[in-house]
């Protein structure tokens, strides 16, 4: 877990990093808007526990949270949800329909959930947010948002497995970024390999046309690359997926075989 990072316009990031064995490191970011009605965007991985709560507290008192945007029900996005709900008695959870169902199936109380669907709008602290389906995702309930101030939360889209943790996206060259996007795409949303080129262009082209002033993404170092540049990099990466899926599967199999051999020797 890294210290909170101020992004401007009341937004802060709560950044952390997780290893992807044999492949590299993956950023895992949550975000906070500390405005009139403070909102937490996703709740990080449970393995960070106290460190996540402490980092959140450096930006806003959890008791002051009014909203928790839950993009989807994967554990790296919901890991501290139950604990934060205890600390934030006034907060409501904004989540997709299937996301709420998954929370309920896991045994959580969903009485504080408010269901949103793609295209729905909500006013939070005077800001209008529209729920949007990002260009790619790994869970069907995934909802990002476009804030009328120009912020786009793209959730898992534009994630990249990188050789090592990086303080800023500006420290990553284009080639390394594209390679990292390919690896993450093959892991998180391999269905991209089956997209027709026109559909691929339409999905990522939507981000270019929206032209957000800032793109927030859960699995990329923080930085100021434009939505256009990120969309173009992701498009180039997704075009490589069919061939690179074979290479990735071979790398994972080799790593598994090495780990098994080391276990047998021990």
GROMACS .gro file of C-alpha atoms in nm:
model
  266
    1UNK     CA    1   0.000   0.000   0.000
    2UNK     CA    2   0.135   0.339  -0.101
    3UNK     CA    3   0.043   0.679   0.050
    4UNK     CA    4  -0.267   0.854  -0.083
    5UNK     CA    5  -0.200   1.072  -0.386
    6UNK     CA    6  -0.388   1.396  -0.452
    7UNK     CA    7  -0.509   1.410  -0.812
    8UNK     CA    8  -0.682   1.750  -0.811
    9UNK     CA    9  -1.049   1.860  -0.820
   10UNK     CA   10  -1.103   1.694  -0.481
   11UNK     CA   11  -0.997   1.353  -0.615
   12UNK     CA   12  -0.734   1.138  -0.445
   13UNK     CA   13  -0.605   0.791  -0.525
   14UNK     CA   14  -0.545   0.512  -0.275
   15UNK     CA   15  -0.276   0.316  -0.465
   16UNK     CA   16  -0.140  -0.030  -0.396
   17UNK     CA   17   0.047  -0.302  -0.585
   18UNK     CA   18   0.009  -0.679  -0.605
   19UNK     CA   19   0.242  -0.939  -0.759
   20UNK     CA   20   0.124  -1.154  -1.051
   21UNK     CA   21   0.354  -1.456  -0.999
   22UNK     CA   22   0.589  -1.512  -1.286
   23UNK     CA   23   0.460  -1.213  -1.483
   24UNK     CA   24   0.514  -0.887  -1.291
   25UNK     CA   25   0.326  -0.635  -1.078
   26UNK     CA   26  -0.030  -0.504  -1.102
   27UNK     CA   27  -0.153  -0.173  -0.963
   28UNK     CA   28  -0.472  -0.191  -0.755
   29UNK     CA   29  -0.620   0.155  -0.703
   30UNK     CA   30  -0.923   0.284  -0.519
   31UNK     CA   31  -1.025   0.651  -0.534
   32UNK     CA   32  -1.187   0.910  -0.310
   33UNK     CA   33  -1.374   1.229  -0.389
   34UNK     CA   34  -1.363   1.445  -0.076
   35UNK     CA   35  -1.637   1.687  -0.178
   36UNK     CA   36  -1.960   1.789  -0.011
   37UNK     CA   37  -2.079   1.427  -0.011
   38UNK     CA   38  -1.756   1.222   0.009
   39UNK     CA   39  -1.749   0.916  -0.216
   40UNK     CA   40  -1.516   0.616  -0.208
   41UNK     CA   41  -1.470   0.436  -0.540
   42UNK     CA   42  -1.410   0.065  -0.472
   43UNK     CA   43  -1.264  -0.065  -0.146
   44UNK     CA   44  -0.934  -0.230  -0.235
   45UNK     CA   45  -0.810  -0.580  -0.158
   46UNK     CA   46  -0.878  -0.725   0.185
   47UNK     CA   47  -0.516  -0.828   0.228
   48UNK     CA   48  -0.428  -0.460   0.287
   49UNK     CA   49  -0.682  -0.429   0.571
   50UNK     CA   50  -0.558  -0.180   0.829
   51UNK     CA   51  -0.324  -0.013   0.579
   52UNK     CA   52  -0.615   0.057   0.343
   53UNK     CA   53  -0.829   0.205   0.622
   54UNK     CA   54  -0.539   0.419   0.740
   55UNK     CA   55  -0.471   0.548   0.388
   56UNK     CA   56  -0.839   0.626   0.338
   57UNK     CA   57  -0.839   0.810   0.671
   58UNK     CA   58  -0.554   1.031   0.554
   59UNK     CA   59  -0.792   1.174   0.291
   60UNK     CA   60  -1.133   1.167   0.457
   61UNK     CA   61  -1.275   1.038   0.785
   62UNK     CA   62  -1.452   0.713   0.691
   63UNK     CA   63  -1.744   0.823   0.911
   64UNK     CA   64  -1.803   1.113   0.671
   65UNK     CA   65  -1.845   0.893   0.363
   66UNK     CA   66  -2.188   0.925   0.201
   67UNK     CA   67  -2.136   0.702  -0.103
   68UNK     CA   68  -1.938   0.395  -0.202
   69UNK     CA   69  -1.922   0.328  -0.576
   70UNK     CA   70  -1.870  -0.046  -0.616
   71UNK     CA   71  -1.771  -0.114  -0.975
   72UNK     CA   72  -1.808  -0.492  -0.950
   73UNK     CA   73  -1.792  -0.770  -0.694
   74UNK     CA   74  -1.436  -0.899  -0.747
   75UNK     CA   75  -1.241  -0.931  -0.419
   76UNK     CA   76  -0.975  -0.678  -0.520
   77UNK     CA   77  -1.256  -0.419  -0.537
   78UNK     CA   78  -1.471  -0.533  -0.242
   79UNK     CA   79  -1.203  -0.650   0.002
   80UNK     CA   80  -1.266  -0.386   0.269
   81UNK     CA   81  -1.634  -0.318   0.202
   82UNK     CA   82  -1.780  -0.479   0.514
   83UNK     CA   83  -1.534  -0.301   0.742
   84UNK     CA   84  -1.587   0.036   0.575
   85UNK     CA   85  -1.964   0.001   0.604
   86UNK     CA   86  -1.918  -0.038   0.980
   87UNK     CA   87  -1.704   0.276   0.991
   88UNK     CA   88  -1.934   0.473   0.758
   89UNK     CA   89  -2.289   0.433   0.893
   90UNK     CA   90  -2.433   0.698   0.657
   91UNK     CA   91  -2.282   0.560   0.337
   92UNK     CA   92  -2.487   0.398   0.064
   93UNK     CA   93  -2.342   0.151  -0.187
   94UNK     CA   94  -2.394   0.221  -0.557
   95UNK     CA   95  -2.369  -0.107  -0.747
   96UNK     CA   96  -2.502  -0.291  -1.051
   97UNK     CA   97  -2.793  -0.534  -1.023
   98UNK     CA   98  -2.582  -0.850  -1.053
   99UNK     CA   99  -2.322  -0.696  -0.824
  100UNK     CA  100  -2.583  -0.657  -0.552
  101UNK     CA  101  -2.692  -1.018  -0.606
  102UNK     CA  102  -2.332  -1.138  -0.569
  103UNK     CA  103  -2.293  -0.943  -0.245
  104UNK     CA  104  -2.614  -1.098  -0.112
  105UNK     CA  105  -2.502  -1.448  -0.213
  106UNK     CA  106  -2.180  -1.390  -0.020
  107UNK     CA  107  -2.384  -1.325   0.294
  108UNK     CA  108  -2.364  -0.946   0.302
  109UNK     CA  109  -2.652  -0.721   0.410
  110UNK     CA  110  -2.757  -0.534   0.094
  111UNK     CA  111  -3.011  -0.305   0.258
  112UNK     CA  112  -2.780  -0.007   0.202
  113UNK     CA  113  -2.730  -0.080  -0.168
  114UNK     CA  114  -2.874   0.133  -0.448
  115UNK     CA  115  -2.879  -0.039  -0.786
  116UNK     CA  116  -2.763   0.146  -1.097
  117UNK     CA  117  -2.772   0.034  -1.458
  118UNK     CA  118  -2.568   0.161  -1.756
  119UNK     CA  119  -2.695   0.503  -1.855
  120UNK     CA  120  -2.842   0.587  -1.513
  121UNK     CA  121  -2.748   0.925  -1.367
  122UNK     CA  122  -2.708   1.030  -1.006
  123UNK     CA  123  -2.630   1.366  -0.842
  124UNK     CA  124  -2.364   1.346  -0.570
  125UNK     CA  125  -2.264   1.664  -0.393
  126UNK     CA  126  -2.384   1.871  -0.686
  127UNK     CA  127  -2.191   1.662  -0.943
  128UNK     CA  128  -2.374   1.458  -1.205
  129UNK     CA  129  -2.239   1.106  -1.258
  130UNK     CA  130  -2.353   0.879  -1.540
  131UNK     CA  131  -2.302   0.504  -1.500
  132UNK     CA  132  -2.122   0.362  -1.803
  133UNK     CA  133  -2.011   0.021  -1.922
  134UNK     CA  134  -1.633   0.043  -1.980
  135UNK     CA  135  -1.480  -0.084  -2.307
  136UNK     CA  136  -1.368  -0.413  -2.148
  137UNK     CA  137  -1.431  -0.587  -1.817
  138UNK     CA  138  -1.415  -0.925  -1.648
  139UNK     CA  139  -1.749  -0.921  -1.463
  140UNK     CA  140  -2.083  -0.855  -1.634
  141UNK     CA  141  -2.204  -0.622  -1.358
  142UNK     CA  142  -1.910  -0.383  -1.408
  143UNK     CA  143  -2.003  -0.014  -1.396
  144UNK     CA  144  -1.770   0.278  -1.435
  145UNK     CA  145  -1.885   0.637  -1.446
  146UNK     CA  146  -1.836   0.965  -1.628
  147UNK     CA  147  -1.834   1.267  -1.399
  148UNK     CA  148  -1.957   1.588  -1.561
  149UNK     CA  149  -1.634   1.752  -1.442
  150UNK     CA  150  -1.453   1.536  -1.700
  151UNK     CA  151  -1.344   1.234  -1.497
  152UNK     CA  152  -1.394   0.884  -1.639
  153UNK     CA  153  -1.361   0.579  -1.415
  154UNK     CA  154  -1.275   0.296  -1.654
  155UNK     CA  155  -1.247   0.025  -1.384
  156UNK     CA  156  -1.029  -0.265  -1.514
  157UNK     CA  157  -0.994  -0.119  -1.865
  158UNK     CA  158  -0.639  -0.001  -1.938
  159UNK     CA  159  -0.491  -0.225  -1.669
  160UNK     CA  160  -0.135  -0.341  -1.733
  161UNK     CA  161   0.094  -0.603  -1.578
  162UNK     CA  162   0.429  -0.424  -1.550
  163UNK     CA  163   0.783  -0.547  -1.477
  164UNK     CA  164   0.783  -0.358  -1.146
  165UNK     CA  165   0.583  -0.108  -0.946
  166UNK     CA  166   0.602   0.247  -1.081
  167UNK     CA  167   0.524   0.576  -0.910
  168UNK     CA  168   0.378   0.732  -1.223
  169UNK     CA  169   0.240   0.628  -1.558
  170UNK     CA  170   0.471   0.885  -1.711
  171UNK     CA  171   0.763   0.659  -1.611
  172UNK     CA  172   0.632   0.380  -1.838
  173UNK     CA  173   0.737   0.384  -2.204
  174UNK     CA  174   0.482   0.308  -2.473
  175UNK     CA  175   0.625  -0.034  -2.559
  176UNK     CA  176   0.620  -0.152  -2.196
  177UNK     CA  177   0.267  -0.017  -2.156
  178UNK     CA  178   0.141  -0.201  -2.464
  179UNK     CA  179   0.304  -0.526  -2.353
  180UNK     CA  180   0.150  -0.485  -2.007
  181UNK     CA  181  -0.193  -0.414  -2.155
  182UNK     CA  182  -0.169  -0.730  -2.364
  183UNK     CA  183  -0.081  -0.944  -2.061
  184UNK     CA  184  -0.358  -0.798  -1.847
  185UNK     CA  185  -0.611  -0.823  -2.129
  186UNK     CA  186  -0.527  -1.190  -2.179
  187UNK     CA  187  -0.574  -1.254  -1.806
  188UNK     CA  188  -0.873  -1.033  -1.724
  189UNK     CA  189  -1.076  -1.008  -2.045
  190UNK     CA  190  -0.956  -1.270  -2.296
  191UNK     CA  191  -1.285  -1.239  -2.484
  192UNK     CA  192  -1.135  -0.926  -2.646
  193UNK     CA  193  -0.944  -1.161  -2.874
  194UNK     CA  194  -1.277  -1.258  -3.036
  195UNK     CA  195  -1.390  -0.902  -3.114
  196UNK     CA  196  -1.433  -0.800  -3.474
  197UNK     CA  197  -1.204  -0.506  -3.558
  198UNK     CA  198  -1.500  -0.272  -3.613
  199UNK     CA  199  -1.646  -0.356  -3.272
  200UNK     CA  200  -1.306  -0.317  -3.108
  201UNK     CA  201  -1.268   0.024  -3.270
  202UNK     CA  202  -1.617   0.129  -3.161
  203UNK     CA  203  -1.557   0.029  -2.798
  204UNK     CA  204  -1.227   0.209  -2.754
  205UNK     CA  205  -1.326   0.488  -2.993
  206UNK     CA  206  -1.604   0.581  -2.751
  207UNK     CA  207  -1.339   0.680  -2.496
  208UNK     CA  208  -1.157   0.890  -2.756
  209UNK     CA  209  -1.479   1.071  -2.849
  210UNK     CA  210  -1.571   1.131  -2.486
  211UNK     CA  211  -1.226   1.291  -2.439
  212UNK     CA  212  -1.223   1.285  -2.058
  213UNK     CA  213  -0.990   1.527  -1.884
  214UNK     CA  214  -0.872   1.248  -1.654
  215UNK     CA  215  -0.903   0.870  -1.677
  216UNK     CA  216  -0.910   0.679  -1.350
  217UNK     CA  217  -0.830   0.310  -1.380
  218UNK     CA  218  -0.798   0.045  -1.113
  219UNK     CA  219  -0.495  -0.139  -1.252
  220UNK     CA  220  -0.256   0.118  -1.395
  221UNK     CA  221  -0.007   0.356  -1.231
  222UNK     CA  222  -0.143   0.705  -1.181
  223UNK     CA  223  -0.069   0.957  -1.452
  224UNK     CA  224  -0.201   1.210  -1.699
  225UNK     CA  225  -0.206   1.016  -2.026
  226UNK     CA  226  -0.511   1.131  -2.216
  227UNK     CA  227  -0.810   0.908  -2.282
  228UNK     CA  228  -0.716   0.921  -2.649
  229UNK     CA  229  -0.362   0.792  -2.589
  230UNK     CA  230  -0.480   0.519  -2.354
  231UNK     CA  231  -0.754   0.410  -2.595
  232UNK     CA  232  -0.506   0.389  -2.881
  233UNK     CA  233  -0.262   0.187  -2.670
  234UNK     CA  234  -0.541  -0.048  -2.558
  235UNK     CA  235  -0.661  -0.089  -2.916
  236UNK     CA  236  -0.312  -0.184  -3.032
  237UNK     CA  237  -0.282  -0.426  -2.741
  238UNK     CA  238  -0.617  -0.595  -2.803
  239UNK     CA  239  -0.526  -0.653  -3.168
  240UNK     CA  240  -0.231  -0.860  -3.047
  241UNK     CA  241  -0.436  -1.074  -2.811
  242UNK     CA  242  -0.517  -1.375  -3.033
  243UNK     CA  243  -0.150  -1.452  -3.099
  244UNK     CA  244  -0.026  -1.351  -2.757
  245UNK     CA  245  -0.278  -1.575  -2.578
  246UNK     CA  246  -0.070  -1.873  -2.688
  247UNK     CA  247   0.251  -1.717  -2.552
  248UNK     CA  248   0.084  -1.624  -2.223
  249UNK     CA  249  -0.057  -1.972  -2.169
  250UNK     CA  250   0.291  -2.115  -2.233
  251UNK     CA  251   0.447  -1.873  -1.982
  252UNK     CA  252   0.191  -1.959  -1.714
  253UNK     CA  253   0.237  -2.332  -1.775
  254UNK     CA  254   0.616  -2.296  -1.751
  255UNK     CA  255   0.587  -2.103  -1.425
  256UNK     CA  256   0.352  -2.365  -1.280
  257UNK     CA  257   0.590  -2.645  -1.379
  258UNK     CA  258   0.885  -2.462  -1.220
  259UNK     CA  259   0.691  -2.405  -0.896
  260UNK     CA  260   0.593  -2.774  -0.886
  261UNK     CA  261   0.954  -2.880  -0.940
  262UNK     CA  262   1.074  -2.650  -0.660
  263UNK     CA  263   0.808  -2.793  -0.427
  264UNK     CA  264   0.911  -3.151  -0.503
  265UNK     CA  265   1.278  -3.067  -0.435
  266UNK     CA  266   1.188  -2.905  -0.102
   0.00000   0.00000   0.00000
